[in-house]
Amino acid sequence: MNQSLVKVSIFTFACLALVQASEPEKINFESIHHDHPATVALLDEVNKKCPEITRLYNLSEPSVQGRELIVIEMTEEPGKHIIKKPEFKYIGNMHGNEVVGKEMLLRLIVYLCEEYIAGNNLVTYLLKHTRLHIMPTMNPDGWQKAYEEYKENGTVSWLNGRSNANGVDLNRNFPDLNNKVYAHEQSETGRNNHVMKMEKALELNSDLQPETRAVMKWLAEIGFVLSSNLHGGDLVANYPYDETRSGDSQDYTASPDDKTFVYLAKSYSYFHSKMADPTRKPCDRKSGDSFKDGITNGGAWYSVGRGMQDYNYLETNCFEITLELGCDKFPPEDRLESYWQDNAVALLNFMLQTHIGIKGVVSNSAGEPVANAEVKVTDFSTGDLVDHDVLSLQGGDYYRLLSDGSYQVTVGADGYHPSVKCVVVKNDMYVGSNDAKEAALLDFTLTPSTEAKPDDAEVSARCEQLQSKAGAESDVPEEVNDVESEEAKVMELTEAEERQVLQELLSYMDGRINWSSLSPNLALSDLYYALSVELGNLDPKTRLEFMRLLPTQMRQQLMSQQ
């Protein structure tokens, strides 16, 4: 427990230290609004400074006015997909007059390059285990239009430059897959993923803009796992679905992965210096939204049809959220540094979430990869199938983001018997963690349907055992092909041990009281109440990380106090 307390006490310091640049020779970065030539020049400078971890490429089509949609790839061994190494992307400036995201991504790119050279452990880990793709601007034409007004007036009107050069809002221009999947839900037929082939979508949607088409082709080419689309005009992490099922303008519309999306949204908001602050005033101080925990379901906020966020989820394996980074869409240059201080840790933390859940390789009994195998998940805490599958990639590798919990995973493909395994997921990927772990590894071998179906009685028995313990968590994600972990057994505390832990925690958090003398005279429920009061005094992200370090039974007791 002492080690856990040390982790908590150094958490804030560790986060702040991560955003401090190191000593090696720096890239010439200025906190300014970079026009398109300056953006390309900066990316080229980073590529020359860090050639071993970067690659520049353009999407398949330029913007309406001919500006290339440039992407920088950042990873060890760039230029190729590596099995079991997940793909991540950031997209900025989809709305041309919402510029903070673009500048934060440029600053992030420089930071990753410089800190990799300096030997920053977190950055090295991230680039070793993740393939990052960062596109600072999806709408350079809209940016240019907004910038012209900014140069002339020092401010930009609310909508000027939002759309592309054809006057089209790119976040209302993707194929509408929501209504298609909602119809599938009603009829209990049809696909729950990869709803429409990209070629068919391009054929049916003649109004698609070149920027939209380019992104659609990009998504079809690379097996992205996690993504965020950076916007401005408010301060919140927004998650699917964006378009309501009911057709109402505001209606909470949960996706099948609602629990995981909430987890992902909080992984940004809790690590942002202001986003989850309950005392923060809303952007519109008269009638603005106050977002609990700094997050919102898209449909609950306002319905958006044909958006990029929902398209990612319904057409690919990628989970995308939308980040609104501030009230001011086009702030003065002298405020950009403060935006970086607000967002730096959160940007890093969100990239780490590419490693939550499970991953593995699907192969056949001959050891050959099986592409397009369906990975289905049942959540033991509810007993329900999560009605959204992911597909294995060409190399047989798959990546399934999941929040903490116990799951049954079923993998199937045409011509093969399905294979079932069970897993306990306990995610430990966050900035400040000393025990960061990649996604739990869960490989599958499929037997051809022409052969006898393998005997899975032992696996079934163990899955039933896990299901009976639904709600319990393991400290280490692992296949339930093995016995229950000894570490998990150790964390089942006796009442005396539980009392001792509570006493230590309270002594640590409030040294003014002699808890060692007071504790024996109080009921356990009184000690839990006192601890819940102390936790309530912490900022949201520190409170979250503190809770994550506690044994399951203690977390459950604390939750009952709220």
Short mmCIF file of C-alpha atoms in Angstrom, two decimals, residues 2-501:
data_model
loop_
_atom_site.label_atom_id
_atom_site.label_comp_id
_atom_site.label_asym_id
_atom_site.label_seq_id
_atom_site.Cartn_x
_atom_site.Cartn_y
_atom_site.Cartn_z
CA ASN A 2 2.89 2.38 0.72
CA GLN A 3 4.00 1.99 -2.89
CA SER A 4 0.50 2.88 -4.05
CA LEU A 5 0.47 5.99 -1.88
CA VAL A 6 3.78 7.09 -3.32
CA LYS A 7 2.33 6.66 -6.81
CA VAL A 8 -0.59 8.92 -5.96
CA SER A 9 1.56 11.57 -4.28
CA ILE A 10 3.89 11.89 -7.27
CA PHE A 11 1.11 11.70 -9.86
CA THR A 12 0.63 15.42 -10.43
CA PHE A 13 4.35 16.09 -10.40
CA ALA A 14 4.96 13.35 -12.94
CA CYS A 15 2.33 14.75 -15.29
CA LEU A 16 3.75 18.25 -15.15
CA ALA A 17 7.28 17.01 -15.67
CA LEU A 18 6.25 15.27 -18.87
CA VAL A 19 5.45 18.51 -20.66
CA GLN A 20 8.74 20.20 -19.84
CA ALA A 21 11.02 20.09 -22.86
CA SER A 22 14.47 18.58 -22.41
CA GLU A 23 17.89 20.03 -23.14
CA PRO A 24 18.92 18.84 -26.64
CA GLU A 25 18.93 21.26 -29.55
CA LYS A 26 15.39 22.39 -30.21
CA ILE A 27 13.33 22.61 -33.36
CA ASN A 28 12.52 26.19 -34.28
CA PHE A 29 8.92 26.23 -33.02
CA GLU A 30 6.93 29.41 -32.44
CA SER A 31 3.51 29.71 -30.81
CA ILE A 32 1.93 31.36 -33.82
CA HIS A 33 -0.87 30.59 -36.24
CA HIS A 34 0.92 28.55 -38.92
CA ASP A 35 -0.33 29.04 -42.47
CA HIS A 36 -0.15 26.09 -44.85
CA PRO A 37 3.40 26.68 -46.13
CA ALA A 38 4.62 27.17 -42.55
CA THR A 39 2.82 24.00 -41.46
CA VAL A 40 4.45 21.95 -44.21
CA ALA A 41 7.85 23.51 -43.47
CA LEU A 42 7.58 22.66 -39.77
CA LEU A 43 6.63 19.05 -40.51
CA ASP A 44 9.55 18.81 -42.90
CA GLU A 45 11.89 20.15 -40.22
CA VAL A 46 10.64 17.56 -37.73
CA ASN A 47 11.10 14.82 -40.32
CA LYS A 48 14.72 15.88 -40.87
CA LYS A 49 15.36 16.16 -37.13
CA CYS A 50 13.84 12.74 -36.36
CA PRO A 51 14.07 10.69 -39.59
CA GLU A 52 14.20 7.38 -37.73
CA ILE A 53 10.74 7.87 -36.20
CA THR A 54 8.89 10.00 -38.78
CA ARG A 55 7.48 9.79 -42.27
CA LEU A 56 5.54 12.43 -44.20
CA TYR A 57 2.77 11.55 -46.62
CA ASN A 58 -0.25 13.16 -48.25
CA LEU A 59 -3.78 11.81 -48.44
CA SER A 60 -5.09 10.66 -51.82
CA GLU A 61 -6.71 14.00 -52.73
CA PRO A 62 -5.84 17.62 -51.93
CA SER A 63 -8.33 20.21 -50.73
CA VAL A 64 -10.68 22.01 -53.10
CA GLN A 65 -8.08 24.75 -53.62
CA GLY A 66 -5.24 22.27 -54.09
CA ARG A 67 -3.60 22.26 -50.68
CA GLU A 68 -2.23 18.85 -49.74
CA LEU A 69 -3.71 17.09 -46.72
CA ILE A 70 -0.40 16.27 -45.10
CA VAL A 71 0.10 13.66 -42.37
CA ILE A 72 3.13 12.89 -40.24
CA GLU A 73 3.58 9.32 -39.09
CA MET A 74 5.52 8.97 -35.82
CA THR A 75 6.72 5.59 -34.62
CA GLU A 76 9.77 3.39 -34.46
CA GLU A 77 10.12 1.68 -37.85
CA PRO A 78 7.80 4.08 -39.73
CA GLY A 79 6.28 3.24 -43.07
CA LYS A 80 4.77 -0.16 -42.32
CA HIS A 81 2.13 -1.81 -40.19
CA ILE A 82 3.58 -4.14 -37.56
CA ILE A 83 1.50 -7.00 -36.19
CA LYS A 84 0.20 -6.27 -32.67
CA LYS A 85 1.27 -2.61 -32.93
CA PRO A 86 -1.96 -0.57 -32.96
CA GLU A 87 -2.59 2.47 -35.17
CA PHE A 88 -3.71 5.84 -33.76
CA LYS A 89 -4.65 9.15 -35.37
CA TYR A 90 -5.28 12.77 -34.46
CA ILE A 91 -7.11 15.04 -36.92
CA GLY A 92 -7.14 18.79 -36.43
CA ASN A 93 -8.85 21.79 -37.99
CA MET A 94 -11.76 19.98 -39.66
CA HIS A 95 -13.60 23.26 -39.24
CA GLY A 96 -11.21 25.80 -40.68
CA ASN A 97 -11.91 28.54 -38.13
CA GLU A 98 -11.35 26.20 -35.16
CA VAL A 99 -7.59 26.44 -34.99
CA VAL A 100 -6.46 25.47 -31.48
CA GLY A 101 -6.40 21.78 -32.36
CA LYS A 102 -4.12 22.42 -35.32
CA GLU A 103 -1.61 24.34 -33.24
CA MET A 104 -1.72 21.80 -30.39
CA LEU A 105 -0.96 18.99 -32.84
CA LEU A 106 1.97 20.89 -34.33
CA ARG A 107 3.33 21.49 -30.84
CA LEU A 108 2.75 17.83 -29.96
CA ILE A 109 4.67 16.68 -33.05
CA VAL A 110 7.66 18.82 -32.08
CA TYR A 111 7.43 17.62 -28.48
CA LEU A 112 7.42 13.94 -29.47
CA CYS A 113 10.46 14.38 -31.70
CA GLU A 114 12.49 16.33 -29.15
CA GLU A 115 11.56 14.13 -26.21
CA TYR A 116 12.34 10.94 -28.13
CA ILE A 117 15.84 12.27 -28.78
CA ALA A 118 16.11 13.22 -25.10
CA GLY A 119 15.20 9.67 -24.02
CA ASN A 120 11.85 10.49 -22.40
CA ASN A 121 10.61 7.10 -21.18
CA LEU A 122 6.93 7.73 -21.85
CA VAL A 123 7.50 9.06 -25.37
CA THR A 124 9.89 6.22 -26.16
CA TYR A 125 7.34 3.69 -24.92
CA LEU A 126 4.58 5.32 -26.93
CA LEU A 127 6.55 5.38 -30.19
CA LYS A 128 7.87 1.86 -29.69
CA HIS A 129 4.43 0.33 -29.16
CA THR A 130 2.12 2.61 -31.20
CA ARG A 131 2.01 3.85 -34.78
CA LEU A 132 0.82 7.46 -34.63
CA HIS A 133 -0.62 9.41 -37.56
CA ILE A 134 -1.18 13.14 -37.03
CA MET A 135 -2.94 15.37 -39.57
CA PRO A 136 -2.79 18.97 -38.29
CA THR A 137 -5.37 20.30 -40.73
CA MET A 138 -8.16 18.61 -42.65
CA ASN A 139 -9.50 21.93 -43.93
CA PRO A 140 -6.60 24.19 -44.94
CA ASP A 141 -8.83 26.20 -47.29
CA GLY A 142 -11.26 27.10 -44.52
CA TRP A 143 -8.32 27.98 -42.26
CA GLN A 144 -6.98 30.39 -44.89
CA LYS A 145 -10.35 32.14 -45.19
CA ALA A 146 -10.61 32.54 -41.42
CA TYR A 147 -7.02 33.72 -41.14
CA GLU A 148 -7.60 36.52 -43.64
CA GLU A 149 -10.30 37.92 -41.32
CA TYR A 150 -8.04 37.39 -38.30
CA LYS A 151 -5.23 39.40 -39.93
CA GLU A 152 -7.61 42.22 -40.77
CA ASN A 153 -9.68 42.41 -37.57
CA GLY A 154 -7.80 40.46 -34.91
CA THR A 155 -10.89 38.27 -34.46
CA VAL A 156 -12.85 35.79 -36.57
CA SER A 157 -16.63 35.58 -36.81
CA TRP A 158 -18.29 32.41 -35.52
CA LEU A 159 -18.84 30.71 -38.90
CA ASN A 160 -16.33 32.33 -41.27
CA GLY A 161 -14.00 29.61 -42.57
CA ARG A 162 -15.86 26.79 -40.85
CA SER A 163 -16.72 25.06 -44.13
CA ASN A 164 -14.42 24.09 -46.98
CA ALA A 165 -13.91 26.19 -50.10
CA ASN A 166 -17.17 24.84 -51.57
CA GLY A 167 -19.10 26.04 -48.51
CA VAL A 168 -19.66 22.50 -47.19
CA ASP A 169 -19.39 21.61 -43.52
CA LEU A 170 -17.07 18.59 -43.60
CA ASN A 171 -18.52 17.25 -40.35
CA ARG A 172 -21.92 16.92 -42.04
CA ASN A 173 -20.53 15.34 -45.22
CA PHE A 174 -19.74 11.70 -44.43
CA PRO A 175 -22.12 8.90 -45.47
CA ASP A 176 -25.06 8.55 -43.08
CA LEU A 177 -24.51 5.12 -41.56
CA ASN A 178 -26.36 5.82 -38.31
CA ASN A 179 -29.84 5.45 -39.74
CA LYS A 180 -28.73 2.31 -41.54
CA VAL A 181 -27.46 0.69 -38.34
CA TYR A 182 -30.48 1.92 -36.35
CA ALA A 183 -32.67 0.10 -38.89
CA HIS A 184 -30.53 -3.01 -38.41
CA GLU A 185 -31.11 -2.76 -34.66
CA GLN A 186 -34.87 -2.60 -35.14
CA SER A 187 -35.00 -5.55 -37.52
CA GLU A 188 -32.28 -7.49 -35.67
CA THR A 189 -30.67 -8.14 -39.06
CA GLY A 190 -27.76 -6.63 -40.95
CA ARG A 191 -24.24 -5.72 -39.99
CA ASN A 192 -23.26 -3.96 -36.77
CA ASN A 193 -19.84 -2.92 -38.12
CA HIS A 194 -18.28 -2.02 -41.47
CA VAL A 195 -21.84 -1.15 -42.44
CA MET A 196 -21.14 -0.06 -46.03
CA LYS A 197 -18.13 -0.76 -48.19
CA MET A 198 -16.17 2.39 -48.89
CA GLU A 199 -16.45 1.95 -52.67
CA LYS A 200 -20.25 1.70 -52.38
CA ALA A 201 -20.37 4.75 -50.12
CA LEU A 202 -18.37 6.78 -52.63
CA GLU A 203 -20.74 5.69 -55.39
CA LEU A 204 -23.94 6.50 -53.50
CA ASN A 205 -22.89 9.87 -52.06
CA SER A 206 -22.21 12.19 -54.98
CA ASP A 207 -21.95 15.24 -52.71
CA LEU A 208 -18.82 14.04 -50.92
CA GLN A 209 -16.09 16.68 -50.84
CA PRO A 210 -12.48 15.92 -51.80
CA GLU A 211 -11.37 16.29 -48.17
CA THR A 212 -14.07 13.83 -47.08
CA ARG A 213 -13.25 11.32 -49.81
CA ALA A 214 -9.56 11.49 -48.93
CA VAL A 215 -10.23 10.72 -45.27
CA MET A 216 -12.60 7.87 -46.15
CA LYS A 217 -9.93 6.25 -48.32
CA TRP A 218 -7.36 6.78 -45.57
CA LEU A 219 -9.58 5.01 -43.05
CA ALA A 220 -10.09 2.11 -45.45
CA GLU A 221 -6.33 1.78 -46.00
CA ILE A 222 -5.09 1.84 -42.39
CA GLY A 223 -6.56 -0.21 -39.56
CA PHE A 224 -6.92 2.59 -37.04
CA VAL A 225 -7.84 1.59 -33.50
CA LEU A 226 -8.38 4.94 -31.76
CA SER A 227 -8.74 8.52 -32.91
CA SER A 228 -9.73 12.00 -31.91
CA ASN A 229 -11.05 14.83 -34.01
CA LEU A 230 -10.05 18.23 -32.53
CA HIS A 231 -12.50 21.13 -32.61
CA GLY A 232 -13.14 24.42 -30.79
CA GLY A 233 -15.97 26.57 -29.50
CA ASP A 234 -16.52 24.72 -26.22
CA LEU A 235 -14.54 22.69 -23.71
CA VAL A 236 -15.68 19.07 -23.59
CA ALA A 237 -14.90 15.53 -24.73
CA ASN A 238 -17.77 14.31 -26.92
CA TYR A 239 -18.40 10.63 -27.68
CA PRO A 240 -20.76 8.60 -29.96
CA TYR A 241 -23.38 8.46 -31.04
CA ASP A 242 -23.61 11.97 -32.45
CA GLU A 243 -26.82 11.37 -34.38
CA THR A 244 -29.88 10.53 -32.28
CA ARG A 245 -31.91 7.36 -32.83
CA SER A 246 -35.14 9.17 -32.05
CA GLY A 247 -34.60 12.00 -34.50
CA ASP A 248 -34.87 14.50 -31.65
CA SER A 249 -32.41 17.37 -31.60
CA GLN A 250 -31.20 16.33 -28.13
CA ASP A 251 -31.41 12.76 -26.86
CA TYR A 252 -28.74 10.62 -25.18
CA THR A 253 -27.93 8.04 -27.84
CA ALA A 254 -25.68 5.31 -26.52
CA SER A 255 -23.57 3.21 -28.83
CA PRO A 256 -23.06 -0.47 -27.96
CA ASP A 257 -19.67 0.57 -26.57
CA ASP A 258 -21.04 3.39 -24.43
CA LYS A 259 -19.13 2.25 -21.32
CA THR A 260 -15.84 2.19 -23.19
CA PHE A 261 -16.49 5.55 -24.85
CA VAL A 262 -17.22 7.16 -21.48
CA TYR A 263 -13.91 5.73 -20.25
CA LEU A 264 -12.10 7.16 -23.29
CA ALA A 265 -13.70 10.60 -22.96
CA LYS A 266 -12.71 10.78 -19.29
CA SER A 267 -9.19 9.72 -20.19
CA TYR A 268 -8.90 13.12 -21.86
CA SER A 269 -11.09 15.34 -19.70
CA TYR A 270 -9.58 14.18 -16.39
CA PHE A 271 -6.06 14.87 -17.62
CA HIS A 272 -6.88 18.30 -19.04
CA SER A 273 -6.20 21.07 -16.56
CA LYS A 274 -9.71 22.58 -16.84
CA MET A 275 -12.09 20.36 -18.82
CA ALA A 276 -13.43 18.30 -15.89
CA ASP A 277 -13.33 21.13 -13.34
CA PRO A 278 -16.87 21.35 -11.89
CA THR A 279 -16.33 25.00 -10.93
CA ARG A 280 -15.48 26.04 -14.50
CA LYS A 281 -17.93 28.49 -16.00
CA PRO A 282 -19.55 27.33 -19.26
CA CYS A 283 -18.44 28.97 -22.49
CA ASP A 284 -21.82 30.67 -22.88
CA ARG A 285 -22.16 32.02 -19.35
CA LYS A 286 -25.85 32.77 -19.77
CA SER A 287 -27.17 29.51 -21.18
CA GLY A 288 -24.16 27.30 -21.84
CA ASP A 289 -23.86 23.63 -21.01
CA SER A 290 -22.17 22.48 -17.82
CA PHE A 291 -20.70 19.11 -18.69
CA LYS A 292 -20.35 16.68 -15.78
CA ASP A 293 -16.80 15.31 -15.72
CA GLY A 294 -16.06 17.38 -18.83
CA ILE A 295 -17.71 14.87 -21.16
CA THR A 296 -20.93 14.53 -23.14
CA ASN A 297 -22.71 12.07 -25.34
CA GLY A 298 -23.02 13.65 -28.78
CA GLY A 299 -26.76 13.12 -29.16
CA ALA A 300 -27.41 14.43 -25.66
CA TRP A 301 -25.63 17.68 -26.60
CA TYR A 302 -27.09 18.14 -30.07
CA SER A 303 -27.71 15.71 -32.91
CA VAL A 304 -25.19 15.67 -35.75
CA GLY A 305 -25.94 13.65 -38.86
CA ARG A 306 -23.27 12.48 -41.30
CA GLY A 307 -20.44 13.26 -38.89
CA MET A 308 -16.94 11.84 -39.03
CA GLN A 309 -16.98 10.48 -35.46
CA ASP A 310 -19.89 8.08 -36.01
CA TYR A 311 -18.58 7.15 -39.47
CA ASN A 312 -15.32 5.94 -37.91
CA TYR A 313 -17.17 3.71 -35.47
CA LEU A 314 -19.68 2.26 -37.93
CA GLU A 315 -17.46 1.80 -40.99
CA THR A 316 -14.10 0.83 -39.47
CA ASN A 317 -12.58 -0.71 -36.35
CA CYS A 318 -11.73 2.78 -35.10
CA PHE A 319 -13.20 4.37 -31.98
CA GLU A 320 -13.20 8.16 -32.37
CA ILE A 321 -14.18 10.93 -29.98
CA THR A 322 -14.45 14.66 -30.65
CA LEU A 323 -12.50 17.07 -28.48
CA GLU A 324 -13.65 20.67 -28.10
CA LEU A 325 -10.53 22.45 -26.84
CA GLY A 326 -11.79 25.87 -25.81
CA CYS A 327 -14.44 28.55 -25.95
CA ASP A 328 -12.53 30.72 -28.42
CA LYS A 329 -12.29 29.19 -31.87
CA PHE A 330 -9.49 31.45 -33.16
CA PRO A 331 -7.68 32.86 -30.10
CA PRO A 332 -4.82 35.37 -30.24
CA GLU A 333 -1.35 33.88 -30.67
CA ASP A 334 -0.25 34.96 -27.20
CA ARG A 335 -2.75 32.51 -25.68
CA LEU A 336 -1.55 29.43 -27.56
CA GLU A 337 1.10 28.58 -24.95
CA SER A 338 -1.54 28.41 -22.21
CA TYR A 339 -3.63 26.09 -24.39
CA TRP A 340 -0.60 23.80 -24.67
CA GLN A 341 -0.16 23.74 -20.90
CA ASP A 342 -3.84 22.83 -20.55
CA ASN A 343 -3.77 20.03 -23.14
CA ALA A 344 -0.28 18.52 -23.22
CA VAL A 345 -0.76 15.76 -20.64
CA ALA A 346 -4.26 14.94 -21.93
CA LEU A 347 -3.00 14.59 -25.51
CA LEU A 348 -0.37 12.11 -24.34
CA ASN A 349 -2.78 10.24 -22.10
CA PHE A 350 -5.36 9.78 -24.83
CA MET A 351 -2.79 8.25 -27.17
CA LEU A 352 -1.94 5.71 -24.47
CA GLN A 353 -5.55 4.52 -24.51
CA THR A 354 -4.80 2.79 -27.82
CA HIS A 355 -3.51 0.04 -25.52
CA ILE A 356 -6.60 -0.67 -23.44
CA GLY A 357 -8.73 -3.78 -23.81
CA ILE A 358 -7.43 -6.80 -25.70
CA LYS A 359 -5.47 -7.57 -28.84
CA GLY A 360 -4.08 -10.62 -30.56
CA VAL A 361 -3.73 -12.59 -33.77
CA VAL A 362 -6.30 -14.86 -35.39
CA SER A 363 -4.73 -17.73 -37.30
CA ASN A 364 -5.78 -21.13 -38.58
CA SER A 365 -4.46 -24.50 -37.48
CA ALA A 366 -1.75 -24.24 -40.13
CA GLY A 367 -0.49 -21.02 -38.56
CA GLU A 368 -1.73 -18.80 -41.38
CA PRO A 369 -3.37 -15.45 -40.53
CA VAL A 370 -7.14 -15.20 -40.88
CA ALA A 371 -8.26 -11.79 -42.12
CA ASN A 372 -11.75 -10.33 -41.57
CA ALA A 373 -12.53 -12.64 -38.68
CA GLU A 374 -15.32 -11.21 -36.52
CA VAL A 375 -14.42 -10.53 -32.89
CA LYS A 376 -17.57 -10.58 -30.75
CA VAL A 377 -17.65 -9.61 -27.08
CA THR A 378 -20.11 -10.39 -24.28
CA ASP A 379 -19.93 -8.26 -21.13
CA PHE A 380 -20.30 -10.52 -18.09
CA SER A 381 -21.36 -7.61 -15.88
CA THR A 382 -24.59 -7.32 -17.88
CA GLY A 383 -24.74 -10.70 -19.58
CA ASP A 384 -25.32 -8.89 -22.88
CA LEU A 385 -23.54 -9.12 -26.19
CA VAL A 386 -21.82 -5.84 -27.06
CA ASP A 387 -23.53 -5.38 -30.41
CA HIS A 388 -20.51 -4.07 -32.27
CA ASP A 389 -17.86 -6.39 -33.66
CA VAL A 390 -14.38 -5.60 -34.90
CA LEU A 391 -12.60 -7.41 -37.73
CA SER A 392 -9.11 -8.85 -37.88
CA LEU A 393 -6.73 -7.13 -40.30
CA GLN A 394 -4.87 -8.70 -43.24
CA GLY A 395 -2.16 -10.01 -40.93
CA GLY A 396 -4.76 -11.62 -38.69
CA ASP A 397 -4.18 -9.09 -35.92
CA TYR A 398 -7.12 -7.47 -34.15
CA TYR A 399 -7.50 -4.75 -31.50
CA ARG A 400 -10.59 -4.50 -29.31
CA LEU A 401 -10.85 -1.49 -26.99
CA LEU A 402 -12.68 -2.36 -23.76
CA SER A 403 -13.17 -0.71 -20.39
CA ASP A 404 -12.42 -2.62 -17.19
CA GLY A 405 -14.49 -5.76 -16.74
CA SER A 406 -14.94 -9.46 -17.44
CA TYR A 407 -15.72 -10.54 -20.99
CA GLN A 408 -16.33 -13.54 -23.21
CA VAL A 409 -14.66 -13.15 -26.60
CA THR A 410 -15.86 -15.20 -29.56
CA VAL A 411 -13.95 -15.16 -32.85
CA GLY A 412 -15.44 -16.56 -36.03
CA ALA A 413 -14.78 -16.58 -39.76
CA ASP A 414 -16.30 -18.22 -42.81
CA GLY A 415 -15.13 -21.81 -43.11
CA TYR A 416 -14.05 -22.15 -39.48
CA HIS A 417 -15.50 -23.25 -36.16
CA PRO A 418 -15.81 -20.28 -33.76
CA SER A 419 -13.31 -20.06 -30.91
CA VAL A 420 -14.19 -18.78 -27.44
CA LYS A 421 -12.01 -17.41 -24.65
CA CYS A 422 -12.70 -15.31 -21.57
CA VAL A 423 -10.70 -12.46 -20.16
CA VAL A 424 -10.57 -10.02 -17.27
CA VAL A 425 -9.59 -6.54 -18.45
CA LYS A 426 -7.88 -4.16 -16.04
CA ASN A 427 -6.50 -1.17 -17.87
CA ASP A 428 -3.39 0.51 -16.50
CA MET A 429 -2.47 2.84 -19.35
CA TYR A 430 -2.31 6.41 -18.12
CA VAL A 431 0.24 9.18 -17.71
CA GLY A 432 1.89 8.83 -14.33
CA SER A 433 1.43 5.08 -14.03
CA ASN A 434 4.51 3.09 -13.11
CA ASP A 435 2.78 -0.13 -14.16
CA ALA A 436 1.66 0.74 -17.69
CA LYS A 437 0.75 -2.39 -19.62
CA GLU A 438 -0.31 -2.99 -23.18
CA ALA A 439 -3.67 -4.52 -24.00
CA ALA A 440 -4.20 -8.07 -22.73
CA LEU A 441 -2.93 -10.53 -25.33
CA LEU A 442 -5.55 -12.99 -26.53
CA ASP A 443 -4.62 -15.03 -29.62
CA PHE A 444 -7.07 -17.36 -31.38
CA THR A 445 -6.51 -20.45 -33.51
CA LEU A 446 -9.47 -21.38 -35.72
CA THR A 447 -10.17 -24.95 -36.81
CA PRO A 448 -11.60 -25.50 -40.33
CA SER A 449 -15.25 -26.46 -40.28
CA THR A 450 -14.36 -29.53 -42.35
CA GLU A 451 -12.57 -30.91 -39.28
CA ALA A 452 -14.00 -31.95 -35.93
CA LYS A 453 -14.87 -29.10 -33.60
CA PRO A 454 -12.30 -28.81 -30.79
CA ASP A 455 -13.37 -29.84 -27.29
CA ASP A 456 -13.93 -26.57 -25.42
CA ALA A 457 -15.49 -28.00 -22.25
CA GLU A 458 -12.62 -26.79 -20.09
CA VAL A 459 -12.77 -23.27 -21.49
CA SER A 460 -16.56 -23.21 -21.08
CA ALA A 461 -16.28 -24.26 -17.45
CA ARG A 462 -13.78 -21.55 -16.73
CA CYS A 463 -15.88 -18.96 -18.52
CA GLU A 464 -18.86 -19.96 -16.41
CA GLN A 465 -16.70 -19.58 -13.32
CA LEU A 466 -15.72 -16.09 -14.39
CA GLN A 467 -19.30 -15.18 -15.25
CA SER A 468 -20.40 -16.21 -11.78
CA LYS A 469 -17.93 -13.70 -10.40
CA ALA A 470 -19.16 -10.93 -12.70
CA GLY A 471 -18.23 -7.53 -11.36
CA ALA A 472 -15.04 -8.78 -9.73
CA GLU A 473 -11.82 -7.53 -11.25
CA SER A 474 -8.34 -8.92 -11.60
CA ASP A 475 -5.29 -6.73 -11.00
CA VAL A 476 -3.68 -8.10 -14.16
CA PRO A 477 -5.53 -8.61 -17.49
CA GLU A 478 -5.19 -12.27 -18.40
CA GLU A 479 -6.80 -15.14 -20.24
CA VAL A 480 -8.99 -17.33 -18.13
CA ASN A 481 -7.16 -20.33 -19.51
CA ASP A 482 -5.16 -20.26 -16.30
CA VAL A 483 -6.10 -20.42 -12.64
CA GLU A 484 -7.21 -17.25 -10.88
CA SER A 485 -4.15 -15.09 -10.21
CA GLU A 486 -2.50 -15.32 -6.79
CA GLU A 487 -2.20 -11.52 -6.78
CA ALA A 488 -5.98 -11.19 -7.11
CA LYS A 489 -6.45 -13.55 -4.15
CA VAL A 490 -4.04 -11.52 -2.04
CA MET A 491 -6.06 -8.36 -2.70
CA GLU A 492 -9.14 -9.85 -0.99
CA LEU A 493 -8.68 -8.07 2.34
CA THR A 494 -9.78 -9.29 5.75
CA GLU A 495 -11.68 -6.79 7.91
CA ALA A 496 -8.55 -6.12 9.97
CA GLU A 497 -6.49 -5.51 6.82
CA GLU A 498 -9.23 -3.31 5.39
CA ARG A 499 -9.29 -1.22 8.57
CA GLN A 500 -5.49 -0.90 8.50
CA VAL A 501 -5.51 0.27 4.88
#
